[in-house]
Each structure stands twice: as structure tokens, then as C-alpha cells.
Amino acid sequence: MRRGYAATRSDFVTPDNLLRRLSRVSPTAAFVIALVVMLGGLFLPGIVGAALLFVLAAGLAALTFTTWPVQSGSTRVLRLVILALLLAVVVAKAL
């Protein structure tokens, strides 16, 4: 923290703040970035690929649990299954 700098409420990432930021991201850009990270994670060897896939899984987990209250039951189950599969790939890639 800089000297003389007082943190304000807007400096912290809250679920509302995160959703507001994400709503400004172009869906095409978000898809392309996620695709590049996923393909990089799948094609890069060993722990480097696993780390990229873990970053993708962490982002998916944050998005899933931030939007949890507004999701239907079937969407929640589907997102949890996808997250579990992605984490299984991370573990397999790391080993």
C-alpha cells in the first residue's frame, strides 16, 4: 500500500464489482482468451500446462460461485461437472 493512500471500498473485488467488470468484457474476447488458455494448457508439457489449466479452473470456479444464486439447478450441476472434469485433467497433466 502506498504511503498516504487509504483503500476505498471500490478497491476491493466484491461479487457485485466482479460481475460489473465481467459484464463489460466482450463475449468473443472472453471465449478466445479461454480457448487460448485451454489449448495452451492441453498442449504445453507437464506442470506448465497443468498450471494454465488450473488458472482456467480457478476462473471458472470464481465465476460459478459468484453467479450461484441466479443459476438454475441443472446449470449448477453442469458447471460443477465441468469444473470437476477440468480439475481431473489438471491432476492427470501434473502427474
mmCIF file of N, CA, C and O in Angstrom:
data_model
loop_
_atom_site.group_PDB
_atom_site.id
_atom_site.type_symbol
_atom_site.label_atom_id
_atom_site.label_comp_id
_atom_site.label_asym_id
_atom_site.label_seq_id
_atom_site.Cartn_x
_atom_site.Cartn_y
_atom_site.Cartn_z
ATOM 1 N N MET A 1 0.846 -1.163 0.000
ATOM 2 C CA MET A 1 0.000 0.000 0.000
ATOM 3 C C MET A 1 0.897 1.232 0.000
ATOM 4 O O MET A 1 1.863 1.313 0.738
ATOM 5 N N ARG A 2 0.549 2.185 -0.847
ATOM 6 C CA ARG A 2 1.356 3.404 -0.925
ATOM 7 C C ARG A 2 1.157 4.263 0.318
ATOM 8 O O ARG A 2 0.120 4.223 0.954
ATOM 9 N N ARG A 3 2.146 5.040 0.622
ATOM 10 C CA ARG A 3 2.068 5.935 1.775
ATOM 11 C C ARG A 3 1.024 7.020 1.497
ATOM 12 O O ARG A 3 0.989 7.602 0.425
ATOM 13 N N GLY A 4 0.173 7.247 2.465
ATOM 14 C CA GLY A 4 -0.844 8.271 2.324
ATOM 15 C C GLY A 4 -2.031 7.842 1.478
ATOM 16 O O GLY A 4 -2.864 8.643 1.116
ATOM 17 N N TYR A 5 -2.101 6.565 1.165
ATOM 18 C CA TYR A 5 -3.188 6.057 0.330
ATOM 19 C C TYR A 5 -4.139 5.260 1.194
ATOM 20 O O TYR A 5 -3.749 4.280 1.819
ATOM 21 N N ALA A 6 -5.364 5.678 1.253
ATOM 22 C CA ALA A 6 -6.380 4.949 2.009
ATOM 23 C C ALA A 6 -7.206 4.117 1.044
ATOM 24 O O ALA A 6 -7.699 4.623 0.041
ATOM 25 N N ALA A 7 -7.311 2.843 1.321
ATOM 26 C CA ALA A 7 -8.089 1.958 0.459
ATOM 27 C C ALA A 7 -9.562 2.303 0.576
ATOM 28 O O ALA A 7 -10.073 2.547 1.667
ATOM 29 N N THR A 8 -10.210 2.358 -0.554
ATOM 30 C CA THR A 8 -11.648 2.612 -0.566
ATOM 31 C C THR A 8 -12.373 1.319 -0.862
ATOM 32 O O THR A 8 -11.775 0.330 -1.281
ATOM 33 N N ARG A 9 -13.679 1.340 -0.682
ATOM 34 C CA ARG A 9 -14.488 0.145 -0.933
ATOM 35 C C ARG A 9 -14.369 -0.311 -2.386
ATOM 36 O O ARG A 9 -14.384 -1.491 -2.673
ATOM 37 N N SER A 10 -14.203 0.619 -3.317
ATOM 38 C CA SER A 10 -14.125 0.260 -4.732
ATOM 39 C C SER A 10 -12.801 -0.417 -5.085
ATOM 40 O O SER A 10 -12.670 -0.979 -6.162
ATOM 41 N N ASP A 11 -11.806 -0.355 -4.178
ATOM 42 C CA ASP A 11 -10.527 -1.008 -4.429
ATOM 43 C C ASP A 11 -10.597 -2.513 -4.237
ATOM 44 O O ASP A 11 -9.729 -3.242 -4.703
ATOM 45 N N PHE A 12 -11.614 -2.997 -3.545
ATOM 46 C CA PHE A 12 -11.735 -4.415 -3.260
ATOM 47 C C PHE A 12 -12.640 -5.074 -4.289
ATOM 48 O O PHE A 12 -13.601 -4.482 -4.754
ATOM 49 N N VAL A 13 -12.329 -6.312 -4.628
ATOM 50 C CA VAL A 13 -13.146 -7.049 -5.584
ATOM 51 C C VAL A 13 -14.255 -7.747 -4.823
ATOM 52 O O VAL A 13 -14.026 -8.681 -4.075
ATOM 53 N N THR A 14 -15.447 -7.241 -4.998
ATOM 54 C CA THR A 14 -16.632 -7.851 -4.407
ATOM 55 C C THR A 14 -17.381 -8.579 -5.519
ATOM 56 O O THR A 14 -17.150 -8.307 -6.696
ATOM 57 N N PRO A 15 -18.266 -9.487 -5.189
ATOM 58 C CA PRO A 15 -19.016 -10.172 -6.245
ATOM 59 C C PRO A 15 -19.757 -9.210 -7.170
ATOM 60 O O PRO A 15 -19.755 -9.403 -8.384
ATOM 61 N N ASP A 16 -20.350 -8.169 -6.626
ATOM 62 C CA ASP A 16 -21.054 -7.201 -7.470
ATOM 63 C C ASP A 16 -20.087 -6.465 -8.387
ATOM 64 O O ASP A 16 -20.362 -6.254 -9.560
ATOM 65 N N ASN A 17 -18.944 -6.075 -7.818
ATOM 66 C CA ASN A 17 -17.933 -5.376 -8.600
ATOM 67 C C ASN A 17 -17.382 -6.289 -9.692
ATOM 68 O O ASN A 17 -17.179 -5.855 -10.829
ATOM 69 N N LEU A 18 -17.151 -7.545 -9.361
ATOM 70 C CA LEU A 18 -16.637 -8.509 -10.331
ATOM 71 C C LEU A 18 -17.632 -8.714 -11.470
ATOM 72 O O LEU A 18 -17.257 -8.712 -12.642
ATOM 73 N N LEU A 19 -18.896 -8.873 -11.134
ATOM 74 C CA LEU A 19 -19.904 -9.063 -12.173
ATOM 75 C C LEU A 19 -20.044 -7.834 -13.046
ATOM 76 O O LEU A 19 -20.238 -7.944 -14.249
ATOM 77 N N ARG A 20 -19.925 -6.651 -12.467
ATOM 78 C CA ARG A 20 -19.979 -5.424 -13.254
ATOM 79 C C ARG A 20 -18.812 -5.363 -14.229
ATOM 80 O O ARG A 20 -18.976 -4.988 -15.391
ATOM 81 N N ARG A 21 -17.633 -5.745 -13.769
ATOM 82 C CA ARG A 21 -16.454 -5.753 -14.654
ATOM 83 C C ARG A 21 -16.607 -6.789 -15.765
ATOM 84 O O ARG A 21 -16.289 -6.533 -16.922
ATOM 85 N N LEU A 22 -17.082 -7.972 -15.398
ATOM 86 C CA LEU A 22 -17.237 -9.030 -16.388
ATOM 87 C C LEU A 22 -18.302 -8.708 -17.423
ATOM 88 O O LEU A 22 -18.211 -9.152 -18.568
ATOM 89 N N SER A 23 -19.304 -7.944 -17.046
ATOM 90 C CA SER A 23 -20.364 -7.603 -17.994
ATOM 91 C C SER A 23 -19.858 -6.679 -19.104
ATOM 92 O O SER A 23 -20.459 -6.596 -20.162
ATOM 93 N N ARG A 24 -18.744 -6.014 -18.860
ATOM 94 C CA ARG A 24 -18.168 -5.125 -19.879
ATOM 95 C C ARG A 24 -17.234 -5.850 -20.842
ATOM 96 O O ARG A 24 -16.833 -5.276 -21.839
ATOM 97 N N VAL A 25 -16.891 -7.089 -20.556
ATOM 98 C CA VAL A 25 -15.987 -7.849 -21.411
ATOM 99 C C VAL A 25 -16.762 -8.392 -22.608
ATOM 100 O O VAL A 25 -17.857 -8.926 -22.463
ATOM 101 N N SER A 26 -16.173 -8.262 -23.777
ATOM 102 C CA SER A 26 -16.790 -8.791 -24.985
ATOM 103 C C SER A 26 -16.863 -10.316 -24.892
ATOM 104 O O SER A 26 -15.859 -10.966 -24.568
ATOM 105 N N PRO A 27 -18.025 -10.914 -25.180
ATOM 106 C CA PRO A 27 -18.130 -12.380 -25.126
ATOM 107 C C PRO A 27 -17.158 -13.076 -26.074
ATOM 108 O O PRO A 27 -16.611 -14.120 -25.748
ATOM 109 N N THR A 28 -16.924 -12.475 -27.220
ATOM 110 C CA THR A 28 -15.978 -13.066 -28.174
ATOM 111 C C THR A 28 -14.564 -13.055 -27.609
ATOM 112 O O THR A 28 -13.845 -14.051 -27.707
ATOM 113 N N ALA A 29 -14.175 -11.945 -27.010
ATOM 114 C CA ALA A 29 -12.837 -11.854 -26.419
ATOM 115 C C ALA A 29 -12.683 -12.845 -25.276
ATOM 116 O O ALA A 29 -11.637 -13.504 -25.152
ATOM 117 N N ALA A 30 -13.710 -12.967 -24.436
ATOM 118 C CA ALA A 30 -13.643 -13.912 -23.320
ATOM 119 C C ALA A 30 -13.510 -15.342 -23.836
ATOM 120 O O ALA A 30 -12.721 -16.136 -23.304
ATOM 121 N N PHE A 31 -14.257 -15.687 -24.888
ATOM 122 C CA PHE A 31 -14.179 -17.026 -25.460
ATOM 123 C C PHE A 31 -12.799 -17.294 -26.039
ATOM 124 O O PHE A 31 -12.213 -18.359 -25.799
ATOM 125 N N VAL A 32 -12.265 -16.344 -26.791
ATOM 126 C CA VAL A 32 -10.952 -16.532 -27.421
ATOM 127 C C VAL A 32 -9.858 -16.672 -26.359
ATOM 128 O O VAL A 32 -8.992 -17.545 -26.467
ATOM 129 N N ILE A 33 -9.916 -15.848 -25.324
ATOM 130 C CA ILE A 33 -8.904 -15.937 -24.260
ATOM 131 C C ILE A 33 -8.995 -17.280 -23.542
ATOM 132 O O ILE A 33 -7.973 -17.941 -23.302
ATOM 133 N N ALA A 34 -10.217 -17.715 -23.204
ATOM 134 C CA ALA A 34 -10.389 -19.009 -22.540
ATOM 135 C C ALA A 34 -9.932 -20.152 -23.436
ATOM 136 O O ALA A 34 -9.300 -21.109 -22.967
ATOM 137 N N LEU A 35 -10.212 -20.051 -24.729
ATOM 138 C CA LEU A 35 -9.787 -21.091 -25.674
ATOM 139 C C LEU A 35 -8.268 -21.159 -25.776
ATOM 140 O O LEU A 35 -7.688 -22.253 -25.763
ATOM 141 N N VAL A 36 -7.624 -20.009 -25.842
ATOM 142 C CA VAL A 36 -6.158 -19.977 -25.926
ATOM 143 C C VAL A 36 -5.528 -20.559 -24.661
ATOM 144 O O VAL A 36 -4.581 -21.356 -24.735
ATOM 145 N N VAL A 37 -6.068 -20.197 -23.499
ATOM 146 C CA VAL A 37 -5.535 -20.730 -22.238
ATOM 147 C C VAL A 37 -5.751 -22.237 -22.166
ATOM 148 O O VAL A 37 -4.848 -22.986 -21.773
ATOM 149 N N MET A 38 -6.931 -22.709 -22.575
ATOM 150 C CA MET A 38 -7.208 -24.146 -22.536
ATOM 151 C C MET A 38 -6.304 -24.921 -23.495
ATOM 152 O O MET A 38 -5.708 -25.933 -23.117
ATOM 153 N N LEU A 39 -6.180 -24.446 -24.728
ATOM 154 C CA LEU A 39 -5.322 -25.139 -25.690
ATOM 155 C C LEU A 39 -3.857 -25.090 -25.260
ATOM 156 O O LEU A 39 -3.130 -26.074 -25.414
ATOM 157 N N GLY A 40 -3.439 -23.955 -24.716
ATOM 158 C CA GLY A 40 -2.075 -23.867 -24.191
ATOM 159 C C GLY A 40 -1.857 -24.862 -23.070
ATOM 160 O O GLY A 40 -0.827 -25.543 -23.017
ATOM 161 N N GLY A 41 -2.828 -24.977 -22.183
ATOM 162 C CA GLY A 41 -2.725 -25.931 -21.082
ATOM 163 C C GLY A 41 -2.701 -27.367 -21.549
ATOM 164 O O GLY A 41 -2.009 -28.214 -20.983
ATOM 165 N N LEU A 42 -3.466 -27.666 -22.595
ATOM 166 C CA LEU A 42 -3.504 -29.036 -23.097
ATOM 167 C C LEU A 42 -2.246 -29.409 -23.877
ATOM 168 O O LEU A 42 -1.794 -30.549 -23.823
ATOM 169 N N PHE A 43 -1.677 -28.451 -24.605
ATOM 170 C CA PHE A 43 -0.546 -28.777 -25.468
ATOM 171 C C PHE A 43 0.816 -28.526 -24.834
ATOM 172 O O PHE A 43 1.804 -29.121 -25.269
ATOM 173 N N LEU A 44 0.897 -27.660 -23.835
ATOM 174 C CA LEU A 44 2.178 -27.459 -23.163
ATOM 175 C C LEU A 44 2.455 -28.643 -22.238
ATOM 176 O O LEU A 44 1.531 -29.179 -21.614
ATOM 177 N N PRO A 45 3.701 -29.041 -22.129
ATOM 178 C CA PRO A 45 4.013 -30.243 -21.353
ATOM 179 C C PRO A 45 3.989 -30.016 -19.843
ATOM 180 O O PRO A 45 4.246 -28.924 -19.349
ATOM 181 N N GLY A 46 3.654 -31.083 -19.137
ATOM 182 C CA GLY A 46 3.809 -31.182 -17.690
ATOM 183 C C GLY A 46 3.161 -30.113 -16.852
ATOM 184 O O GLY A 46 2.008 -29.735 -17.043
ATOM 185 N N ILE A 47 3.947 -29.610 -15.910
ATOM 186 C CA ILE A 47 3.450 -28.707 -14.895
ATOM 187 C C ILE A 47 3.055 -27.351 -15.468
ATOM 188 O O ILE A 47 2.155 -26.689 -14.943
ATOM 189 N N VAL A 48 3.678 -26.927 -16.555
ATOM 190 C CA VAL A 48 3.328 -25.646 -17.175
ATOM 191 C C VAL A 48 1.906 -25.709 -17.721
ATOM 192 O O VAL A 48 1.091 -24.810 -17.500
ATOM 193 N N GLY A 49 1.589 -26.788 -18.425
ATOM 194 C CA GLY A 49 0.242 -26.973 -18.934
ATOM 195 C C GLY A 49 -0.774 -27.127 -17.812
ATOM 196 O O GLY A 49 -1.881 -26.579 -17.876
ATOM 197 N N ALA A 50 -0.395 -27.843 -16.771
ATOM 198 C CA ALA A 50 -1.282 -28.026 -15.627
ATOM 199 C C ALA A 50 -1.550 -26.696 -14.931
ATOM 200 O O ALA A 50 -2.681 -26.434 -14.494
ATOM 201 N N ALA A 51 -0.539 -25.844 -14.847
ATOM 202 C CA ALA A 51 -0.719 -24.533 -14.219
ATOM 203 C C ALA A 51 -1.693 -23.674 -15.012
ATOM 204 O O ALA A 51 -2.552 -22.997 -14.439
ATOM 205 N N LEU A 52 -1.575 -23.697 -16.333
ATOM 206 C CA LEU A 52 -2.516 -22.937 -17.165
ATOM 207 C C LEU A 52 -3.940 -23.458 -17.008
ATOM 208 O O LEU A 52 -4.891 -22.677 -16.901
ATOM 209 N N LEU A 53 -4.088 -24.762 -16.985
ATOM 210 C CA LEU A 53 -5.417 -25.343 -16.803
ATOM 211 C C LEU A 53 -5.965 -25.036 -15.409
ATOM 212 O O LEU A 53 -7.168 -24.832 -15.237
ATOM 213 N N PHE A 54 -5.089 -24.979 -14.419
ATOM 214 C CA PHE A 54 -5.522 -24.626 -13.068
ATOM 215 C C PHE A 54 -6.009 -23.184 -13.014
ATOM 216 O O PHE A 54 -6.995 -22.882 -12.332
ATOM 217 N N VAL A 55 -5.328 -22.288 -13.717
ATOM 218 C CA VAL A 55 -5.773 -20.889 -13.785
ATOM 219 C C VAL A 55 -7.167 -20.816 -14.409
ATOM 220 O O VAL A 55 -8.039 -20.090 -13.933
ATOM 221 N N LEU A 56 -7.376 -21.590 -15.457
ATOM 222 C CA LEU A 56 -8.686 -21.639 -16.098
ATOM 223 C C LEU A 56 -9.742 -22.195 -15.139
ATOM 224 O O LEU A 56 -10.855 -21.662 -15.041
ATOM 225 N N ALA A 57 -9.398 -23.239 -14.398
ATOM 226 C CA ALA A 57 -10.325 -23.826 -13.427
ATOM 227 C C ALA A 57 -10.636 -22.845 -12.300
ATOM 228 O O ALA A 57 -11.783 -22.759 -11.854
ATOM 229 N N ALA A 58 -9.646 -22.092 -11.853
ATOM 230 C CA ALA A 58 -9.872 -21.098 -10.795
ATOM 231 C C ALA A 58 -10.823 -20.004 -11.280
ATOM 232 O O ALA A 58 -11.715 -19.571 -10.546
ATOM 233 N N GLY A 59 -10.654 -19.574 -12.515
ATOM 234 C CA GLY A 59 -11.560 -18.577 -13.081
ATOM 235 C C GLY A 59 -12.973 -19.109 -13.212
ATOM 236 O O GLY A 59 -13.944 -18.412 -12.908
ATOM 237 N N LEU A 60 -13.095 -20.350 -13.649
ATOM 238 C CA LEU A 60 -14.413 -20.971 -13.778
ATOM 239 C C LEU A 60 -15.065 -21.138 -12.408
ATOM 240 O O LEU A 60 -16.262 -20.895 -12.252
ATOM 241 N N ALA A 61 -14.278 -21.526 -11.413
ATOM 242 C CA ALA A 61 -14.818 -21.674 -10.064
ATOM 243 C C ALA A 61 -15.283 -20.330 -9.517
ATOM 244 O O ALA A 61 -16.369 -20.234 -8.925
ATOM 245 N N ALA A 62 -14.506 -19.282 -9.721
ATOM 246 C CA ALA A 62 -14.895 -17.951 -9.250
ATOM 247 C C ALA A 62 -16.183 -17.495 -9.926
ATOM 248 O O ALA A 62 -17.096 -16.980 -9.267
ATOM 249 N N LEU A 63 -16.274 -17.708 -11.221
ATOM 250 C CA LEU A 63 -17.475 -17.311 -11.947
ATOM 251 C C LEU A 63 -18.682 -18.140 -11.517
ATOM 252 O O LEU A 63 -19.787 -17.610 -11.335
ATOM 253 N N THR A 64 -18.481 -19.432 -11.319
ATOM 254 C CA THR A 64 -19.583 -20.306 -10.909
ATOM 255 C C THR A 64 -20.134 -19.914 -9.550
ATOM 256 O O THR A 64 -21.344 -19.787 -9.370
ATOM 257 N N PHE A 65 -19.259 -19.699 -8.589
ATOM 258 C CA PHE A 65 -19.734 -19.407 -7.241
ATOM 259 C C PHE A 65 -20.188 -17.959 -7.078
ATOM 260 O O PHE A 65 -20.985 -17.664 -6.203
ATOM 261 N N THR A 66 -19.723 -17.065 -7.936
ATOM 262 C CA THR A 66 -20.215 -15.693 -7.909
ATOM 263 C C THR A 66 -21.642 -15.625 -8.438
ATOM 264 O O THR A 66 -22.466 -14.880 -7.931
ATOM 265 N N THR A 67 -21.937 -16.426 -9.460
ATOM 266 C CA THR A 67 -23.269 -16.403 -10.073
ATOM 267 C C THR A 67 -24.179 -17.505 -9.532
ATOM 268 O O THR A 67 -25.268 -17.711 -10.061
ATOM 269 N N TRP A 68 -23.763 -18.202 -8.490
ATOM 270 C CA TRP A 68 -24.503 -19.336 -7.940
ATOM 271 C C TRP A 68 -25.971 -19.020 -7.624
ATOM 272 O O TRP A 68 -26.851 -19.798 -7.966
ATOM 273 N N PRO A 69 -26.270 -17.894 -6.983
ATOM 274 C CA PRO A 69 -27.664 -17.640 -6.603
ATOM 275 C C PRO A 69 -28.631 -17.492 -7.782
ATOM 276 O O PRO A 69 -29.820 -17.729 -7.631
ATOM 277 N N VAL A 70 -28.150 -17.097 -8.933
ATOM 278 C CA VAL A 70 -29.047 -16.859 -10.068
ATOM 279 C C VAL A 70 -29.070 -18.016 -11.065
ATOM 280 O O VAL A 70 -29.725 -17.921 -12.092
ATOM 281 N N GLN A 71 -28.364 -19.094 -10.780
ATOM 282 C CA GLN A 71 -28.340 -20.240 -11.680
ATOM 283 C C GLN A 71 -29.451 -21.220 -11.321
ATOM 284 O O GLN A 71 -29.805 -21.380 -10.156
ATOM 285 N N SER A 72 -29.947 -21.901 -12.360
ATOM 286 C CA SER A 72 -30.919 -22.966 -12.100
ATOM 287 C C SER A 72 -30.181 -24.201 -11.602
ATOM 288 O O SER A 72 -28.953 -24.288 -11.704
ATOM 289 N N GLY A 73 -30.919 -25.151 -11.083
ATOM 290 C CA GLY A 73 -30.307 -26.372 -10.545
ATOM 291 C C GLY A 73 -29.526 -27.146 -11.589
ATOM 292 O O GLY A 73 -28.424 -27.635 -11.320
ATOM 293 N N SER A 74 -30.069 -27.267 -12.797
ATOM 294 C CA SER A 74 -29.368 -28.020 -13.843
ATOM 295 C C SER A 74 -28.089 -27.308 -14.279
ATOM 296 O O SER A 74 -27.079 -27.951 -14.570
ATOM 297 N N THR A 75 -28.106 -25.986 -14.305
ATOM 298 C CA THR A 75 -26.903 -25.235 -14.668
ATOM 299 C C THR A 75 -25.827 -25.402 -13.604
ATOM 300 O O THR A 75 -24.646 -25.549 -13.926
ATOM 301 N N ARG A 76 -26.239 -25.405 -12.351
ATOM 302 C CA ARG A 76 -25.274 -25.609 -11.261
ATOM 303 C C ARG A 76 -24.594 -26.963 -11.383
ATOM 304 O O ARG A 76 -23.368 -27.066 -11.264
ATOM 305 N N VAL A 77 -25.387 -28.000 -11.618
ATOM 306 C CA VAL A 77 -24.832 -29.354 -11.741
ATOM 307 C C VAL A 77 -23.882 -29.430 -12.925
ATOM 308 O O VAL A 77 -22.773 -29.975 -12.816
ATOM 309 N N LEU A 78 -24.285 -28.879 -14.064
ATOM 310 C CA LEU A 78 -23.446 -28.916 -15.263
ATOM 311 C C LEU A 78 -22.121 -28.195 -15.031
ATOM 312 O O LEU A 78 -21.054 -28.700 -15.387
ATOM 313 N N ARG A 79 -22.173 -27.028 -14.414
ATOM 314 C CA ARG A 79 -20.933 -26.287 -14.146
ATOM 315 C C ARG A 79 -20.026 -27.027 -13.164
ATOM 316 O O ARG A 79 -18.805 -27.011 -13.311
ATOM 317 N N LEU A 80 -20.600 -27.661 -12.163
ATOM 318 C CA LEU A 80 -19.787 -28.426 -11.219
ATOM 319 C C LEU A 80 -19.151 -29.640 -11.879
ATOM 320 O O LEU A 80 -17.999 -29.979 -11.591
ATOM 321 N N VAL A 81 -19.882 -30.307 -12.783
ATOM 322 C CA VAL A 81 -19.323 -31.449 -13.513
ATOM 323 C C VAL A 81 -18.167 -31.000 -14.394
ATOM 324 O O VAL A 81 -17.100 -31.634 -14.423
ATOM 325 N N ILE A 82 -18.349 -29.888 -15.114
ATOM 326 C CA ILE A 82 -17.277 -29.370 -15.965
ATOM 327 C C ILE A 82 -16.066 -28.980 -15.131
ATOM 328 O O ILE A 82 -14.919 -29.274 -15.499
ATOM 329 N N LEU A 83 -16.299 -28.348 -13.987
ATOM 330 C CA LEU A 83 -15.200 -27.964 -13.104
ATOM 331 C C LEU A 83 -14.461 -29.193 -12.583
ATOM 332 O O LEU A 83 -13.231 -29.224 -12.551
ATOM 333 N N ALA A 84 -15.198 -30.233 -12.208
ATOM 334 C CA ALA A 84 -14.568 -31.470 -11.714
ATOM 335 C C ALA A 84 -13.747 -32.136 -12.815
ATOM 336 O O ALA A 84 -12.632 -32.614 -12.570
ATOM 337 N N LEU A 85 -14.280 -32.173 -14.034
ATOM 338 C CA LEU A 85 -13.526 -32.758 -15.153
ATOM 339 C C LEU A 85 -12.257 -31.962 -15.439
ATOM 340 O O LEU A 85 -11.193 -32.546 -15.682
ATOM 341 N N LEU A 86 -12.363 -30.651 -15.402
ATOM 342 C CA LEU A 86 -11.187 -29.819 -15.646
ATOM 343 C C LEU A 86 -10.133 -30.031 -14.562
ATOM 344 O O LEU A 86 -8.937 -30.134 -14.857
ATOM 345 N N LEU A 87 -10.553 -30.146 -13.316
ATOM 346 C CA LEU A 87 -9.595 -30.394 -12.239
ATOM 347 C C LEU A 87 -8.974 -31.792 -12.351
ATOM 348 O O LEU A 87 -7.805 -31.995 -12.018
ATOM 349 N N ALA A 88 -9.739 -32.759 -12.840
ATOM 350 C CA ALA A 88 -9.189 -34.109 -13.077
ATOM 351 C C ALA A 88 -8.111 -34.053 -14.161
ATOM 352 O O ALA A 88 -7.068 -34.715 -14.053
ATOM 353 N N VAL A 89 -8.331 -33.253 -15.186
ATOM 354 C CA VAL A 89 -7.327 -33.096 -16.248
ATOM 355 C C VAL A 89 -6.089 -32.405 -15.692
ATOM 356 O O VAL A 89 -4.955 -32.773 -16.047
ATOM 357 N N VAL A 90 -6.273 -31.435 -14.803
ATOM 358 C CA VAL A 90 -5.131 -30.749 -14.186
ATOM 359 C C VAL A 90 -4.286 -31.743 -13.406
ATOM 360 O O VAL A 90 -3.054 -31.774 -13.539
ATOM 361 N N VAL A 91 -4.930 -32.586 -12.611
ATOM 362 C CA VAL A 91 -4.187 -33.574 -11.813
ATOM 363 C C VAL A 91 -3.478 -34.579 -12.728
ATOM 364 O O VAL A 91 -2.301 -34.899 -12.520
ATOM 365 N N ALA A 92 -4.170 -35.055 -13.746
ATOM 366 C CA ALA A 92 -3.552 -36.021 -14.673
ATOM 367 C C ALA A 92 -2.370 -35.393 -15.413
ATOM 368 O O ALA A 92 -1.339 -36.046 -15.630
ATOM 369 N N LYS A 93 -2.510 -34.144 -15.789
ATOM 370 C CA LYS A 93 -1.443 -33.460 -16.518
ATOM 371 C C LYS A 93 -0.230 -33.220 -15.604
ATOM 372 O O LYS A 93 0.912 -33.306 -16.052
ATOM 373 N N ALA A 94 -0.502 -32.919 -14.335
ATOM 374 C CA ALA A 94 0.597 -32.649 -13.400
ATOM 375 C C ALA A 94 1.391 -33.910 -13.061
ATOM 376 O O ALA A 94 2.573 -33.837 -12.733
ATOM 377 N N LEU A 95 0.744 -35.054 -13.119
ATOM 378 C CA LEU A 95 1.434 -36.304 -12.796
ATOM 379 C C LEU A 95 2.125 -36.797 -13.993
ATOM 380 O O LEU A 95 2.967 -37.113 -14.430
#
